[in-house]
Amino acid sequence: MTTQTNGFKATRRGFLAGGAGLTLALMLPLARGRAMAETAAPFAPNAFIRIGTDDTVTVLIKHIEMGQGPYTGLSTLVAEELDADWGQMRAEAAPGNDKLYANLAFGAQGTGGSTAMANSYMQMRKAGATARAMLVAAAAAEWGVPAGEITVSKGVIAHAASGKSSGFGALSQAAATMEMPADPPVKDPSGFTLIGTDRPRLDTVAKSNGTAQFTMDVYRDGMLTVLVAHPPKFGATVASLDDKAALAIAGVEMVRQISSGVAVYATSTFAAMKGRDALGITWDDSKAETRSSAELYDMLSTEAKTGGRVVEESGDLAALSAAATLHEAEFRFPYLAHAPMEPLDAVIEVKAGKAEMWFGSQFPTFDKPTAAAALGIKPEDVSINVLLAGGSFGRRAQGSAHLAAEVAEIAKAAGRDGCFKLVWTREDDLRGGYYRPITVHRLKAGLDADGALVGWENTIANQSIMAGTPMAAMMKDGMDSTSYEGAYALPYKMGAHRIGWAQAQSPVPVLWWRSVGHTHTAYAVEVFLDELLEKAGKDPVQGRLDLLTPEATRERGVIEAVAKLAGWKGRTADGKGYGIAMAKSFGTYVAEIVEVEDQNGFPKVTRVWCAVDCGVAVNPNIIRAQMEGGIGYALGTALFNEITLEPGGTVAQGNFDSYRMLRIHEMPAVQVEVITSTADPTGVGEPGVPPLAPALANAWRALTGKATYQLPFAAAVA
Amino acid sequence: MTTLTVNGKEVTVDLDPDTPLLWVLRDELRLTGTKFGCGVAQCGACTVMLDGMPRRSCITPISTAEGSEVTTIEGMQGPEVTAVQAAWAGIDVPQCGWCQSGQVMSATALLQMVPSPTDEDIDNAMAGNVCRCATYVRIREAIHTAAKTLEG
């Protein structure tokens, strides 16, 4: 009807326009995807940079852009070493290619664990330095002057003595013929002009005028839209199917049973929805989870009492029997859905034994072979175009690659070549599992007469995220550190201590959820510690500082900074409660202070202060944004969110009316201080999340005297 | 057959009359700036202007739009949307970006009706637009900035 403006075509148009003068990236073929996988050179720097004759510098970003900022952050690293002008920088997603675009922290292509900046820091700077050296060499050859006399600044290459100067574009073709330096020098941090300064994001304009292209925006000729009816209970399978009514609906073309449920293929999204509603399916629940959340909590509580397997152990816990003050508590954390604003979706086109995919693939390394296996073709015959993702928060980082598998099965089950777009509705998303695991922490600790910790015992019971997926290779002796990270190797003087983990089993699939284990460990540790400090008559800020080990200098730094930022005066003031919490996650240190009011018996958070130490602050603008967003994401979750299984095992929640999002009138004012540091940069996508909920609980207890041992507050307060 | 005007062009579609306007815009007209987030008017990602008023297109059957003028993010023009988008760019409001078309539509509608909104006005006008990245601090600041720009 109208001109197609789907992601693929728009991207390719841009690619070809900019590629007319394709020069420096001589080893990058013009076609994306499968051609690249076969012909691109393994030498990394050239796979990241393309300089056009129009002076634009396009950086191929190996990490998925889902809001956390790698398009801008990684481009900054290149621009810094290239001495480019920020205005000439562009970013584009790198395609799925393990060899060229591996995450150096994983050895595989993928984004997660807030590693994008940390693993790219030297790699992208080297890529920029390489490009710069080749441009300078080209200028030296063309002008007949020594390379050492040439300067580059803000995208201008110049030779002062001869008065010659040039932009990058005019020299780019010559630069492509220069010898590639083996190990080009990078700048000393004192010479940075872009790193460490606020810079605008490269994707803001397209995300403000509707032109940004996401997976759901892909439309291709002859494409069918597919919805899948998933079982209402986790682990159930199709017992019988009646598709007559569905097939009678105008626009519904096919119905197929696949391993995850029943797929309805239609010429429009609405027809697919109506077709799915018309399916008659009976489910076999014999292997399904039928326990309710209440029953799961009881099971986890029992498991936690066993002490579990040892995660960390030191000293003799018999010391607890002599403690002057003894405290025990059990904490309960529900299943949580990630609920990215763009629900899961993926497009696949199969033609003559090859498949091309377009989606927000966060782990291309797993998605590609999984799709290939489902289609019965070789991994090298599958190409993945990584598109912008409308949020993820962990949801698209699938060790199981279940989304890639589902869309590939849909294509296979169609029994013919064609293009298929899989769309999950919000109900599919919230009821579809892959949740933050339901978790119980059981803590016991004691203080001596001076208020020092003499013993600390914590047992965590939950399902493993990695077990049963390709990620299990990262487990050691059957231990999954993502289940208890943040509960051990604490920066405090713990006295005798024992941390244990009891692995629970359930057919409910679980997944990493923005900050993973820290979502519950930071809460249990920082709330329980706060209670101990209160019992000992100590101030929450000074008490923490007193307990920190001498080595914990960066923890100390963020606690002191946030206390100063908030003008900390104690646990209450002017009818408001104040609470602090600190957590190190993914190498980044964050402390937050929450101010809370009592609004008819429910917490109303008015202000939050945050201090973050993530090493070199590549772009403080994005760091602040991630802290602000992480605080809002964590606050809405702490106040309102739980996925609960009803008796029988069905999910109680279905959409945003029952799984309530934080809204603008509930967002507190946020003040962020980014600590100045010369340490290597670490991530910021997740670390803003962990301290918020415990700081809130501590503030609420300070104000009301009520402890909160079960999240969310809506469940605990009700 | 339903006839309506979309971004100034008359469009006639032959579809099930209960088809939501959202899917007509996306699947038929390929105006993909308008997003699907919930399908039940809980998130605001699908916000369009219907005869000049913000409307959730995901629960608006095409039959009720007969003869109406629909404006999507792609067709927005005028000083308010220009000021809003400039303010959005000025402080980098978006993160993932999925909800932002809807945010811009609601913010523009607010400024068209209330040129100098208070924080309470902003809360009332924007509470229907969910941002899962929680960019709310910057949305509020950008709306105030846009209002100041429009004052001149």
Coordinates of C-alpha atoms in Angstrom, one line a residue, chain A residues 2 12 68 79 81 101 119 124-125 187 212 270 322 339 385 407 414 498 509 512 592 622 691:
Chain A
T2 CA 2.7 2.5 1.0
R12 CA 20.5 -1.0 3.6
Q68 CA 21.7 1.3 27.9
A79 CA 36.1 8.9 18.1
E81 CA 41.4 7.8 19.4
Y101 CA 32.1 -9.4 17.3
N119 CA 35.2 -5.5 27.4
M124 CA 37.5 0.0 20.4
R125 CA 40.2 2.5 21.3
K187 CA 46.2 8.0 24.2
A212 CA 13.9 4.2 14.8
F270 CA -5.2 -8.7 14.4
A322 CA 28.0 -16.1 72.7
A339 CA 8.3 -6.6 30.8
N385 CA 20.6 -8.8 11.6
V407 CA 10.6 -18.5 15.2
A414 CA 5.2 -23.8 7.5
R498 CA 28.7 -19.3 56.2
P509 CA 11.8 -21.3 33.3
W512 CA 18.6 -13.1 34.6
E592 CA 21.8 5.1 47.3
I622 CA 24.6 8.1 30.0
P691 CA 20.6 -0.6 46.3

